[in-house]
Amino acid sequence: VGRIYSSKRLQYPMRRTGERGSGQFERISWDEAFDEIETKWKAIIDEYGPAAMAVLYGSGNYAVCSGVGAASATNRFINALGCAYINMDTDLAGVPTGHVAPGMGLGSGEPKDYHNAKTFVCWAANPSVSQPHNMHFIFDGQEEGHRYVVIDPAYNANAAKADWYVPIKATTDGALAFGIINELIANNWIDTEFVRSRTNAPFLIKEDGMFLHMSDLGVKPTAGEPDPATGEPTVIDPYVVWDEATQSAATVEEAQKPALQNPGDINGLKLHTAYENLLDILAGYPTSKVAEITGIPADDIHELARIYGEDGPVMTYVMMGNNHYLNGHYNYWSRMLVPILSGNVGVSGSGLGSPLMIPGIINWASASPTDAAGNPCPGQAVRYNINQIESIIDNGVYGNDPAVLKGVYITNLNPLATMADYEYYKRWMSKLDFVVVVDMFATETTNWADIVLPAAHWFEQVDMFTSYGTAPYVLWQEKAIEPLYESRSDFSIMKEIAHRLGAGEFFDVTEEEFIAEQLDTDAARELGVTFESLKENKCARTMAPYESLAAAMNKDTFSFGTATGRAELYTDTITKFYDIGQDYPMEKEMQPYWEPSPEATDTAEIRSRLPFHLLSEHMRTRTHSQWWENDFVKEFEAEPVLKISPADAAERGIEAGDEVRVFNDRGYVVMKAVINAGIPRGTLSTPRAWEGSEFIDGHMQSLLTNEEVYATPNQVFNEVAVDIEKL
C-alpha cells in the first residue's frame, strides 16, 4: 500500500524543460511521449545505426513481462530492436570461478537441505538481512544441535545468531581459505579419493602452463559430437595423468589410480600435477602468515579446518560479501576449494555457494523471436561494459572497435542512487542526445531523463515472477487493481515502442501469450507445469522434488558442471567476460590466487592518508533503492547513518547523533553518527541505497570508484578508503 499510493509515485508522462539533472519537467500525453521517442530514436538509428541506442536495466523486477526475470520481455525488446545492451556489471566477482562450479553453487540446490548440515558456515554473507526467508532453515539445524559459524568483518544481527562468530579483516577471505587448506593437508583431513576422482588435481601441466593431452604424445585427436553453438565437430583430445597402478601415462578415463604428486617420466617432459601446483601456492600462506593477514588467530584457523575435516557434512553459505572489491574475485576460487578438498560436496547437508536459482523450465528462445516467415529478429547489437560508457561517448571506440552511443533507455534501475561513482553517471548521462527513463517513482535518475514514463506497479498488471533468487518456484502475478493515474506496464510501453520503430512483428503478443511461450518447454511439461496450471495454482516448482534431489546426491557421480565434470584446481583456458583489449595477466586467473585490496586492506598505502575502510550494508527496509518512496518504512530506518566503533568515535570526539563528514579524493557525504560496538576499529559502515535528497549533504555514491580489474568488471561498492570529521 505504501508503494502503490506513495506521494512520490509518477502519475503521467513528462518531458524535460530545464537542464538535464534539474528535475524540471512538463506534463505530456502518452501519444506525445511516444511520438518524441519514435522521432528521436529513429533519427539516431538513421544517422548512426541501431547500436547507437542502448537499453540499460537492473534488478528492479524479476518478473518476465515487465521486469528482467529469466528470458524477459526486456531482452525481447533489445533483440527485436537490434540495439545495444549496457550490462549493469554487478555481483560478477564469482564469474571467473565458473570453471570450478558454474553459478557458484555446489549442493542440492535449495535451503531445505540446510538442516542436514552438521555444521553450517556462513562466510561473508548476511542472510538475516539479505535473505531473511532462509534464516528459519538455518535455525532448524541449530535446533537439531548443529553448529552455526559466521565469518564476517562486522558483528551484526546474523553474527549474533551464531554459535561461533569469527571476525575477519575485510576482503582477506581468500587468504583465510589458503590457511584452512594448509591445515586440512597438514592434518590429513583431505578427502584424497574424492580429490583424485572428482577434481582435475591429477591432470598434468607442461612447462608452458598448458595441460598435457594425448596429442602431445603423438596420438591424433578425433572428432566428436557437433558443438551446438557452431555446428562443427568437437575435438576429442584426452587429458593425460600419471597412473600409479601401472606406473605409466594414461588418459583420465583409463587410469586406475591417477597420481596427485610425483608423476613419472613421460617422453622426457618436465611435468607437474595441478595438485602440486596448488601446493606451491599454499607454501606462501603458512598459518602464521594467514593469521597476520586476516586477524584470525592460528588456533581458530586450525579449528575451521577441523570443522571441514571432522564435523561434516558442512554447508558453506557464500553470497556477495566478497564481491564488491577490486580483489573481490580472488576471494572465491580458494574458498570454493575448502569444501571440495575436504569432500564436503555431493552429499545431503553439504555444498558451497549462493542458492541462486535460475529456473530451468523457461523457454529462453522466447526472448529471441522470429517473424511470421520464420526470420530471426536482429538480436542484441553489442553488450557494453557500464564502466566504459563515458569512454565510448567521448572517444567513439569500444576496445578496438568503432562505437557510437547517442541515447539510452533505462528501466528497472536507479543508477544515480545505487551504482558506483555518482559523478561518472551524471557526466555520461549529460553527454547523451536522448535519455528515456521508465520508473514507478520520481528518483534521482528520472531527473536526468528527457522523457519520463510512469510504470505500473506489480499489482496493476499480469505477470510471472521467475526470480534469480533462493526459491525454486515461478509465481503467477495476478492483476489486483487497474493501473493508477496514467501509468502503464513496462511490457505495454516496450510493445508500443517496438511497433513504432518497425519491430512490432517481433512483439505482437499479449502478456499472457508471452508467459505461455515462456512455459512451452519439455522441462516444464516433465514437471507438470503449464500456463493453465500456473494460472490456476498460482505457483509452480521449477525443480524436481527436494527429496529426489537429495537422494540422488552421490559423491562418486557428482558433476561440477564443467567441461570435464570435475572441479578445477587449475585451468589453462580463460574466457574474458569482456574482450576490449585490456591487459590480462593470465597467471593470476589460471590458478587460485589472492592479493590485498588497494583500499580496503588495512595495510594498503592509501590508508596512511585515509585511515578508514567504509563498508556498505544492505538495508533491512529496502531492496537496493526500492521502497525509499514508502514513508512507512522510515519508522524503522529514518535517515542515513554512519556506524563507528566506540574507540574510533572517542578518538575523534564523536558522539551518537553528531553530524559527520565522510570524505575522500572522489567526494563526500554528511550524515549522523551511530556508535556501534560491532564495527571493528578502522572501519565505518553505512546502509546503502539512499536517495541523494535523504543525505544532509553530499552523496554516498560519490565516495565510490568505478575502477575495475582486467578480469572481472564489477561495481566495487566496498573498495572505499575514507576519512571522517565531526561537523
XYZ file of C-alpha atoms in Angstrom:
727
model
C 0.000 0.000 0.000
C 2.805 2.376 0.879
C 4.328 1.909 -2.554
C 1.164 1.967 -4.630
C -0.159 5.128 -3.027
C 3.183 6.834 -2.403
C 3.288 10.592 -2.867
C 6.416 10.025 -4.985
C 4.530 7.894 -7.499
C 4.933 9.030 -11.098
C 1.458 9.762 -12.437
C 1.861 10.763 -16.095
C 4.487 11.037 -18.853
C 6.790 14.061 -18.642
C 9.202 15.938 -20.897
C 12.291 17.735 -19.607
C 12.102 21.551 -19.712
C 15.218 22.586 -17.776
C 18.826 21.472 -17.780
C 19.319 17.726 -17.620
C 19.510 16.797 -13.951
C 17.473 19.813 -12.835
C 14.285 17.805 -12.350
C 12.266 20.374 -14.324
C 9.541 18.743 -16.425
C 6.217 19.389 -18.069
C 3.298 17.008 -18.281
C 2.647 15.465 -21.685
C 0.297 12.806 -23.040
C 1.312 9.251 -23.864
C 0.911 9.994 -27.566
C 3.260 12.949 -27.253
C 5.764 10.834 -25.337
C 5.676 8.010 -27.866
C 5.858 10.478 -30.777
C 9.016 12.044 -29.355
C 10.606 8.672 -28.599
C 9.786 7.473 -32.115
C 11.136 10.617 -33.770
C 14.384 10.841 -31.807
C 15.127 7.119 -31.683
C 14.567 6.809 -35.441
C 16.786 9.838 -36.117
C 19.611 8.278 -34.114
C 19.207 4.941 -35.908
C 19.090 6.611 -39.326
C 22.300 8.547 -38.737
C 24.337 6.203 -36.561
C 22.739 2.744 -36.721
C 20.668 0.750 -34.202
C 23.591 0.215 -31.799
C 23.708 3.958 -31.098
C 20.704 3.459 -28.799
C 21.145 1.208 -25.771
C 18.953 -0.349 -23.114
C 20.183 -0.313 -19.525
C 18.264 -2.365 -16.996
C 18.808 -3.536 -13.453
C 17.197 -5.895 -10.974
C 14.165 -3.804 -10.055
C 11.661 -6.507 -11.029
C 12.291 -10.192 -11.670
C 9.017 -10.841 -13.457
C 9.189 -11.777 -17.133
C 6.788 -9.317 -18.794
C 7.623 -6.004 -17.167
C 10.837 -6.998 -15.441
C 14.106 -8.733 -16.167
C 13.448 -12.261 -14.944
C 14.819 -15.175 -16.975
C 14.058 -14.751 -20.725
C 12.303 -11.454 -20.118
C 10.355 -9.210 -22.456
C 13.038 -6.595 -21.782
C 15.539 -8.872 -23.522
C 12.991 -9.465 -26.277
C 12.777 -5.657 -26.651
C 16.551 -5.397 -27.079
C 16.686 -8.288 -29.553
C 13.698 -7.052 -31.556
C 15.204 -3.584 -31.997
C 18.770 -4.776 -32.528
C 20.014 -2.062 -30.190
C 22.914 -2.155 -27.749
C 22.690 -3.501 -24.220
C 24.555 -1.982 -21.277
C 25.375 -4.659 -18.722
C 24.925 -3.485 -15.134
C 28.073 -5.408 -14.109
C 27.249 -6.122 -10.501
C 27.899 -9.247 -8.436
C 30.331 -10.613 -11.025
C 33.352 -11.437 -8.862
C 32.348 -15.084 -8.768
C 32.198 -15.355 -12.564
C 35.872 -16.321 -13.100
C 35.339 -19.347 -10.845
C 32.758 -20.752 -13.235
C 35.252 -23.406 -14.256
C 35.241 -24.614 -10.639
C 31.458 -24.735 -10.408
C 29.216 -22.629 -12.634
C 26.909 -20.358 -10.667
C 28.989 -20.676 -7.507
C 26.704 -23.457 -6.328
C 27.626 -26.963 -5.191
C 24.730 -28.633 -3.439
C 21.224 -29.970 -3.690
C 20.082 -26.569 -4.824
C 17.774 -25.316 -2.116
C 17.649 -24.240 1.529
C 15.570 -27.252 2.602
C 18.867 -29.126 2.781
C 20.466 -26.768 5.299
C 19.256 -28.590 8.396
C 21.091 -31.724 7.244
C 24.422 -29.933 7.676
C 26.181 -30.861 10.913
C 27.962 -27.514 10.595
C 26.686 -24.529 8.660
C 29.392 -21.981 7.787
C 28.084 -18.589 6.725
C 31.087 -16.979 5.057
C 30.863 -13.317 4.023
C 27.070 -13.285 3.828
C 24.291 -11.800 5.933
C 21.098 -13.782 5.352
C 19.405 -12.214 8.381
C 19.074 -9.038 6.286
C 19.653 -10.077 2.677
C 17.828 -13.439 2.660
C 15.683 -13.449 5.808
C 13.432 -16.116 4.302
C 16.365 -18.546 4.567
C 17.091 -17.994 8.248
C 14.478 -20.414 9.535
C 16.188 -23.247 7.646
C 19.427 -22.349 9.440
C 17.608 -22.173 12.779
C 16.105 -25.606 12.112
C 19.618 -27.007 12.021
C 20.595 -25.226 15.226
C 17.545 -26.646 16.977
C 18.717 -30.099 15.929
C 22.041 -29.408 17.658
C 24.053 -28.398 14.624
C 26.656 -25.627 14.741
C 26.244 -22.254 13.053
C 29.533 -20.488 12.254
C 29.667 -16.932 10.892
C 32.792 -15.401 9.307
C 32.304 -11.660 8.865
C 34.206 -8.390 9.449
C 31.336 -6.903 11.491
C 29.308 -8.249 14.376
C 25.750 -7.873 13.143
C 22.308 -9.449 13.510
C 23.475 -12.549 11.674
C 26.626 -12.953 13.769
C 24.515 -12.563 16.897
C 22.728 -15.806 15.978
C 25.958 -17.758 15.515
C 27.299 -20.463 17.802
C 30.742 -19.203 16.837
C 31.475 -15.793 15.349
C 34.825 -15.442 13.580
C 35.797 -11.797 12.956
C 37.963 -11.351 9.867
C 39.652 -8.368 8.277
C 37.637 -7.306 5.262
C 38.464 -8.896 1.905
C 41.107 -11.299 3.268
C 38.833 -14.335 2.865
C 40.860 -15.816 0.022
C 43.960 -15.831 2.215
C 41.962 -17.443 5.030
C 40.917 -20.208 2.641
C 44.571 -20.875 1.796
C 45.322 -21.139 5.516
C 42.444 -23.562 6.070
C 43.572 -25.718 3.136
C 47.093 -25.850 4.535
C 45.664 -27.073 7.838
C 43.497 -29.619 6.045
C 46.574 -31.048 4.339
C 48.791 -30.923 7.437
C 46.213 -32.835 9.491
C 45.279 -35.373 6.801
C 41.740 -34.003 6.525
C 41.788 -34.032 2.713
C 39.345 -36.435 1.076
C 42.052 -37.870 -1.161
C 39.896 -40.230 -3.185
C 37.303 -37.526 -3.871
C 40.063 -35.140 -4.935
C 41.572 -37.814 -7.161
C 38.324 -38.760 -8.895
C 36.192 -35.602 -8.872
C 38.732 -32.807 -9.428
C 41.425 -32.163 -12.015
C 44.129 -32.381 -9.327
C 45.882 -35.277 -11.163
C 45.950 -33.510 -14.537
C 49.482 -32.898 -15.767
C 50.751 -29.399 -16.540
C 53.565 -28.766 -19.009
C 56.280 -26.129 -18.685
C 54.298 -23.749 -20.884
C 51.401 -23.827 -18.414
C 49.128 -25.896 -20.630
C 47.687 -29.281 -19.735
C 49.222 -32.399 -21.258
C 46.962 -34.066 -23.839
C 47.343 -37.290 -25.774
C 48.167 -35.262 -28.879
C 51.336 -34.156 -27.066
C 52.280 -37.825 -27.022
C 51.660 -38.339 -30.727
C 48.046 -39.559 -30.615
C 45.884 -37.719 -33.156
C 42.684 -36.102 -31.809
C 39.389 -37.496 -33.041
C 36.126 -35.787 -33.991
C 33.266 -35.817 -31.505
C 29.648 -34.692 -31.491
C 28.918 -31.338 -33.176
C 29.201 -28.254 -30.988
C 25.638 -26.860 -30.619
C 26.974 -23.303 -30.846
C 28.996 -23.726 -34.053
C 27.756 -26.946 -35.631
C 31.385 -28.003 -36.043
C 32.577 -31.353 -34.641
C 34.145 -31.146 -31.207
C 37.764 -32.205 -30.820
C 38.456 -35.171 -28.561
C 41.980 -34.961 -27.215
C 42.027 -36.642 -23.769
C 43.880 -35.241 -20.773
C 46.849 -37.270 -19.559
C 47.603 -38.328 -15.976
C 50.240 -40.494 -14.365
C 48.755 -43.823 -13.315
C 50.272 -45.020 -10.037
C 48.872 -48.516 -10.599
C 50.693 -49.086 -13.880
C 53.495 -46.541 -13.421
C 52.763 -45.131 -16.836
C 50.961 -42.345 -18.628
C 47.248 -42.868 -19.216
C 44.159 -40.953 -20.162
C 41.990 -39.729 -17.312
C 39.297 -42.231 -18.251
C 41.654 -45.225 -18.404
C 43.872 -44.578 -15.367
C 43.300 -46.906 -12.411
C 44.853 -44.605 -9.786
C 45.762 -41.134 -11.056
C 48.716 -39.708 -9.142
C 48.296 -36.459 -7.232
C 52.055 -35.951 -6.906
C 55.376 -37.087 -8.348
C 54.464 -38.051 -11.900
C 56.998 -40.269 -13.568
C 58.923 -39.542 -16.736
C 56.788 -39.140 -19.848
C 58.837 -38.711 -23.024
C 61.336 -36.587 -21.094
C 58.800 -33.808 -20.496
C 59.005 -31.700 -17.344
C 55.566 -32.092 -15.764
C 53.754 -31.445 -12.527
C 50.190 -32.074 -11.399
C 47.525 -29.473 -10.733
C 47.628 -30.602 -7.103
C 51.364 -29.936 -6.905
C 50.745 -26.516 -8.424
C 48.292 -25.810 -5.596
C 50.847 -26.961 -3.014
C 53.352 -24.464 -4.421
C 50.791 -21.674 -3.976
C 49.941 -22.796 -0.442
C 53.610 -22.667 0.542
C 53.300 -18.888 0.532
C 50.450 -18.985 3.071
C 51.568 -20.731 6.266
C 49.065 -20.491 9.113
C 51.119 -17.862 10.944
C 51.117 -15.567 7.908
C 47.410 -16.093 7.295
C 46.714 -15.200 10.927
C 48.559 -11.917 10.417
C 46.744 -11.132 7.161
C 43.242 -11.998 8.378
C 43.420 -11.085 12.065
C 42.162 -14.594 12.919
C 44.302 -16.463 15.499
C 46.143 -19.543 14.263
C 44.180 -21.781 16.642
C 40.917 -20.557 15.114
C 42.186 -21.217 11.589
C 43.042 -24.735 12.735
C 39.546 -25.149 14.222
C 37.905 -24.000 10.995
C 39.905 -26.625 9.128
C 38.988 -29.271 11.708
C 35.310 -28.481 11.187
C 35.653 -29.201 7.469
C 37.755 -32.287 8.168
C 35.771 -33.827 11.016
C 32.410 -32.095 11.563
C 30.772 -32.706 8.215
C 28.653 -32.614 6.315
C 29.458 -28.898 6.166
C 27.330 -26.433 4.233
C 29.169 -23.253 3.243
C 26.888 -20.321 2.511
C 28.527 -17.759 0.252
C 26.796 -14.746 -1.237
C 28.116 -11.377 -2.397
C 30.007 -10.166 0.672
C 33.371 -10.554 -1.043
C 32.109 -9.429 -4.401
C 32.476 -5.683 -4.396
C 36.218 -5.162 -4.058
C 38.954 -4.749 -6.619
C 40.458 -8.019 -5.406
C 36.992 -9.499 -4.931
C 37.211 -12.374 -7.378
C 40.436 -13.553 -5.775
C 38.400 -14.480 -2.683
C 36.294 -17.127 -4.435
C 38.385 -19.867 -6.014
C 40.427 -20.771 -2.930
C 37.313 -20.599 -0.762
C 35.451 -22.970 -3.083
C 38.309 -25.443 -2.752
C 37.847 -25.730 1.019
C 34.684 -27.896 0.841
C 35.852 -29.557 -2.376
C 39.188 -30.753 -0.986
C 37.593 -31.839 2.302
C 34.895 -33.798 0.480
C 32.016 -31.643 1.676
C 30.312 -31.855 -1.683
C 27.938 -34.405 -3.147
C 26.101 -35.492 -0.014
C 22.980 -34.088 1.597
C 23.801 -31.259 4.007
C 26.972 -30.290 2.187
C 27.853 -27.844 -0.561
C 29.042 -24.357 -1.194
C 27.728 -21.244 -2.760
C 24.783 -18.976 -3.062
C 21.436 -20.699 -3.510
C 20.681 -18.646 -6.609
C 18.279 -20.490 -8.857
C 17.570 -19.630 -12.470
C 14.520 -21.683 -13.430
C 15.432 -24.424 -15.870
C 11.915 -24.725 -17.276
C 11.962 -21.377 -19.098
C 11.906 -21.139 -22.895
C 14.913 -18.899 -23.479
C 14.144 -18.700 -27.188
C 11.098 -16.561 -26.352
C 13.469 -13.614 -25.841
C 14.695 -14.002 -29.441
C 11.531 -14.221 -31.565
C 11.089 -14.752 -35.276
C 8.665 -13.031 -37.630
C 5.723 -14.713 -39.384
C 8.059 -16.002 -42.103
C 10.414 -17.530 -39.555
C 13.103 -14.870 -39.943
C 15.046 -14.165 -36.742
C 14.964 -10.824 -35.003
C 18.097 -8.647 -35.323
C 19.387 -9.572 -31.866
C 21.463 -7.575 -29.426
C 23.901 -5.385 -31.353
C 26.615 -5.296 -28.697
C 26.970 -5.721 -24.941
C 28.699 -2.767 -23.319
C 30.556 -2.698 -20.038
C 28.829 0.011 -17.977
C 32.163 1.357 -16.750
C 33.191 2.089 -20.362
C 30.165 4.191 -21.357
C 31.755 7.610 -20.937
C 34.810 6.466 -22.890
C 32.582 5.227 -25.723
C 30.748 8.554 -25.872
C 33.943 10.610 -25.742
C 36.227 8.519 -27.933
C 33.939 6.668 -30.336
C 35.561 3.310 -29.706
C 34.872 0.270 -27.550
C 38.032 -1.724 -27.137
C 39.450 -1.823 -30.659
C 36.112 -1.376 -32.441
C 34.346 1.810 -33.540
C 31.344 2.572 -31.343
C 28.740 5.321 -31.204
C 26.325 5.814 -28.320
C 23.779 8.614 -28.510
C 20.891 7.515 -26.331
C 19.777 5.188 -23.569
C 16.526 3.650 -22.375
C 16.654 2.897 -18.632
C 14.233 0.590 -16.867
C 14.195 -1.328 -13.580
C 17.254 0.566 -12.390
C 18.084 3.713 -10.431
C 21.819 4.052 -11.198
C 22.297 7.507 -9.681
C 21.337 6.166 -6.251
C 22.818 2.688 -6.447
C 25.844 2.448 -8.726
C 29.484 3.241 -8.006
C 30.832 6.733 -8.796
C 27.969 9.209 -8.687
C 29.771 11.853 -10.752
C 30.542 9.344 -13.512
C 26.861 8.652 -14.129
C 25.974 12.336 -14.152
C 28.741 13.019 -16.664
C 27.877 10.388 -19.227
C 24.131 10.901 -18.952
C 24.633 14.630 -19.550
C 26.544 13.889 -22.777
C 23.847 11.791 -24.461
C 21.419 13.147 -27.026
C 18.415 11.284 -25.684
C 17.555 9.627 -22.360
C 14.316 7.796 -21.554
C 13.665 6.555 -18.007
C 10.792 4.270 -17.047
C 10.013 4.027 -13.337
C 7.190 3.848 -10.841
C 8.592 6.739 -8.818
C 10.422 10.013 -9.163
C 14.090 9.292 -8.417
C 17.474 10.877 -8.879
C 17.730 9.031 -12.183
C 14.422 10.308 -13.570
C 15.813 13.824 -13.020
C 18.347 13.082 -15.759
C 15.842 11.954 -18.373
C 14.488 13.758 -21.414
C 11.332 11.666 -21.272
C 9.999 10.072 -18.068
C 7.398 7.316 -18.362
C 5.295 6.164 -15.381
C 5.402 2.379 -14.912
C 2.551 0.424 -13.389
C 3.007 -1.275 -10.043
C 3.384 -5.066 -9.919
C -0.151 -5.429 -8.542
C -1.526 -3.465 -11.501
C -0.621 -5.982 -14.204
C -0.488 -9.670 -15.065
C 2.981 -11.204 -14.945
C 5.036 -14.243 -13.967
C 7.736 -13.892 -11.351
C 10.711 -16.130 -12.099
C 13.454 -14.887 -9.769
C 17.181 -15.350 -9.711
C 16.687 -15.865 -6.010
C 16.638 -18.598 -3.448
C 13.365 -20.385 -4.089
C 12.741 -22.977 -6.827
C 9.397 -21.576 -7.919
C 7.706 -19.425 -10.518
C 4.745 -17.393 -9.336
C 1.622 -16.232 -11.113
C 1.228 -12.491 -10.580
C -2.469 -11.682 -10.562
C -3.642 -8.246 -11.583
C -5.223 -6.885 -8.414
C -6.204 -3.353 -9.455
C -6.202 -1.215 -12.563
C -3.066 0.913 -13.075
C -3.344 4.117 -11.081
C -3.185 7.530 -12.713
C -1.793 7.230 -16.264
C 0.752 4.518 -15.513
C 1.291 1.620 -17.919
C 3.090 -1.689 -17.650
C 6.669 -1.860 -18.897
C 5.506 -4.581 -21.274
C 2.915 -2.362 -22.944
C 5.402 0.513 -23.166
C 8.043 -1.637 -24.863
C 5.454 -3.164 -27.174
C 4.293 0.269 -28.372
C 7.860 1.494 -28.928
C 8.733 -1.693 -30.843
C 5.726 -1.188 -33.134
C 6.599 2.450 -33.742
C 10.199 1.570 -34.590
C 9.195 -1.062 -37.123
C 9.793 -4.132 -34.944
C 6.190 -4.755 -33.988
C 6.045 -8.178 -35.617
C 8.532 -9.396 -33.001
C 6.376 -8.040 -30.181
C 2.930 -8.979 -31.390
C 1.933 -10.872 -28.230
C -0.063 -10.159 -25.088
C 1.337 -10.600 -21.584
C -0.454 -13.920 -21.169
C 0.704 -15.182 -24.561
C 4.274 -14.263 -23.682
C 4.051 -16.109 -20.349
C 2.631 -19.139 -22.173
C 5.625 -19.027 -24.542
C 7.963 -18.997 -21.564
C 6.472 -22.223 -20.229
C 6.385 -24.019 -23.577
C 9.288 -26.366 -22.855
C 9.767 -30.082 -22.364
C 11.356 -29.365 -18.986
C 8.201 -27.595 -17.824
C 5.961 -30.341 -19.135
C 8.052 -33.013 -17.384
C 7.328 -31.245 -14.098
C 3.660 -30.817 -14.974
C 3.962 -27.057 -15.333
C 1.816 -25.370 -17.971
C 0.438 -21.896 -18.412
C -3.006 -23.152 -17.384
C -1.743 -24.960 -14.275
C 0.299 -21.954 -13.178
C -2.651 -19.636 -13.612
C -4.831 -21.991 -11.573
C -2.338 -22.909 -8.838
C -0.574 -19.516 -8.698
C 2.785 -21.211 -8.051
C 4.857 -23.945 -9.697
C 8.047 -25.696 -8.672
C 10.833 -25.442 -11.241
C 12.952 -28.324 -9.950
C 12.344 -31.954 -9.134
C 11.069 -32.561 -5.581
C 13.727 -31.860 -2.972
C 13.551 -35.408 -1.633
C 14.549 -36.851 -5.006
C 17.319 -34.285 -5.454
C 18.771 -35.054 -2.034
C 18.504 -38.805 -2.589
C 20.291 -38.522 -5.921
C 23.321 -36.755 -4.458
C 26.359 -39.003 -4.676
C 29.991 -38.050 -4.158
C 31.192 -40.585 -6.712
C 28.984 -39.326 -9.525
C 28.613 -35.664 -8.576
C 29.213 -33.423 -11.577
C 30.550 -29.919 -11.221
C 29.003 -28.739 -14.464
C 32.385 -28.107 -16.052
C 33.563 -29.479 -19.400
C 35.239 -32.400 -17.617
C 32.564 -32.785 -14.924
C 35.307 -32.146 -12.354
C 36.140 -29.250 -10.074
C 39.270 -27.472 -11.214
C 42.359 -26.630 -9.201
C 43.938 -25.109 -12.302
C 42.826 -24.083 -15.768
C 44.659 -23.346 -18.994
C 41.610 -21.835 -20.687
C 40.486 -18.331 -19.746
C 37.471 -16.616 -21.291
C 37.248 -12.870 -20.829
C 33.883 -11.564 -19.705
C 34.603 -8.592 -21.975
C 37.369 -8.612 -24.552
C 38.145 -4.955 -25.098
C 41.905 -5.187 -25.437
C 42.600 -4.940 -21.719
C 45.822 -6.248 -20.204
C 45.252 -9.742 -18.936
C 47.938 -11.326 -16.732
C 46.883 -14.912 -17.303
C 48.881 -16.402 -14.457
C 46.596 -14.752 -11.903
C 43.490 -16.264 -13.460
C 44.732 -19.761 -14.230
C 45.056 -20.804 -10.608
C 43.835 -19.891 -7.114
C 45.344 -16.541 -6.213
C 44.938 -13.771 -3.660
C 46.220 -10.240 -3.317
C 45.352 -7.392 -0.931
C 42.708 -4.834 -1.746
C 44.171 -1.428 -2.700
C 41.822 0.495 -0.379
C 40.009 -1.898 1.953
C 43.024 -3.805 3.282
C 44.352 -2.128 6.436
C 47.952 -2.282 5.170
C 47.145 -0.538 1.865
C 49.295 2.513 1.167
C 46.291 4.819 0.861
C 45.204 4.004 4.411
C 48.051 6.100 5.831
C 46.195 9.121 4.437
C 42.603 7.866 4.518
C 42.616 5.635 7.606
C 39.112 4.153 7.484
C 37.588 1.451 5.318
C 33.945 2.193 4.512
C 31.600 -0.784 4.271
C 28.108 -0.506 2.852
C 25.304 -2.758 4.016
C 22.035 -3.968 2.596
C 19.242 -2.160 4.355
C 16.589 -4.052 6.296
C 13.846 -1.913 4.803
C 14.912 -1.627 1.171
C 15.870 -3.808 -1.751
C 18.627 -1.678 -3.206
C 16.843 1.674 -3.650
C 13.332 0.245 -3.755
C 10.912 1.279 -1.003
C 12.698 4.576 -0.432
C 9.441 6.154 -1.547
C 7.473 4.328 1.182
C 7.247 6.547 4.239
C 6.064 3.655 6.417
C 9.495 2.018 6.404
C 11.134 5.187 7.693
C 9.673 4.353 11.065
C 12.439 1.725 11.200
C 15.273 3.397 9.259
C 14.522 7.076 9.210
C 17.696 8.516 7.700
C 21.219 7.622 6.599
C 23.588 6.930 9.486
C 27.270 6.155 9.807
C 28.260 3.367 12.197
C 31.574 3.775 14.003
C 33.268 1.805 16.764
C 33.250 3.294 20.296
C 37.057 3.544 20.346
C 37.291 5.337 16.992
C 34.419 7.642 17.952
C 36.086 8.566 21.238
C 39.395 9.221 19.482
C 37.668 11.629 17.066
C 35.455 13.216 19.722
C 32.299 11.913 18.044
C 29.131 11.160 19.969
C 25.927 9.475 18.871
C 23.806 11.831 16.777
C 26.684 14.101 15.771
C 26.786 15.185 12.155
C 29.940 13.859 10.497
C 31.503 14.393 7.118
C 32.924 11.302 5.407
C 35.263 12.134 2.549
C 37.984 11.009 0.176
C 39.504 12.264 -3.074
C 36.343 11.412 -5.020
C 33.621 13.050 -2.944
C 31.946 13.429 0.421
C 28.730 12.807 2.311
C 27.314 14.174 5.558
C 25.166 12.077 7.880
C 24.633 11.372 11.563
C 26.907 9.090 13.554
C 25.811 5.977 15.408
C 28.141 4.303 17.908
C 28.199 0.565 17.221
C 30.406 -1.870 19.132
C 30.035 -4.447 16.353
C 32.110 -2.347 13.954
C 35.862 -3.078 14.126
C 38.378 -0.295 14.587
C 39.455 1.361 11.359
C 36.120 0.524 9.756
C 32.982 2.548 9.136
C 29.707 1.127 7.916
C 26.512 2.540 6.484
C 23.337 1.148 4.952
C 23.434 1.709 1.193
C 20.920 2.954 -1.414
C 19.629 6.230 -0.038
C 18.497 8.883 -2.481
C 20.718 11.961 -2.593
C 17.942 14.114 -1.140
C 17.991 11.998 2.022
C 21.561 12.935 2.970
C 22.295 16.063 4.981
C 24.811 16.983 2.289
C 26.809 15.247 -0.430
C 26.185 11.726 -1.657
C 27.330 8.297 -0.516
C 27.873 7.085 -4.097
C 30.288 9.953 -4.744
C 32.821 8.213 -2.491
C 32.917 5.120 -4.680
C 35.160 4.318 -7.619
C 34.076 2.700 -10.862
C 37.579 1.336 -11.356
C 37.663 -2.345 -12.277
C 40.123 -5.164 -12.654
C 41.001 -6.587 -16.053
C 39.352 -9.941 -15.394
C 36.010 -9.068 -13.864
C 34.052 -5.871 -14.449
C 32.138 -5.136 -11.297
C 30.675 -2.456 -9.078
C 33.189 -2.241 -6.236
C 30.880 -0.724 -3.616
C 33.185 -1.618 -0.714
C 36.511 -0.569 -2.235
C 36.441 2.692 -0.303
C 39.091 4.330 1.865
C 37.873 7.476 3.645
C 38.480 9.858 6.494
C 35.903 11.333 8.836
C 35.455 14.617 10.655
C 32.910 15.899 13.140
C 30.988 18.981 11.989
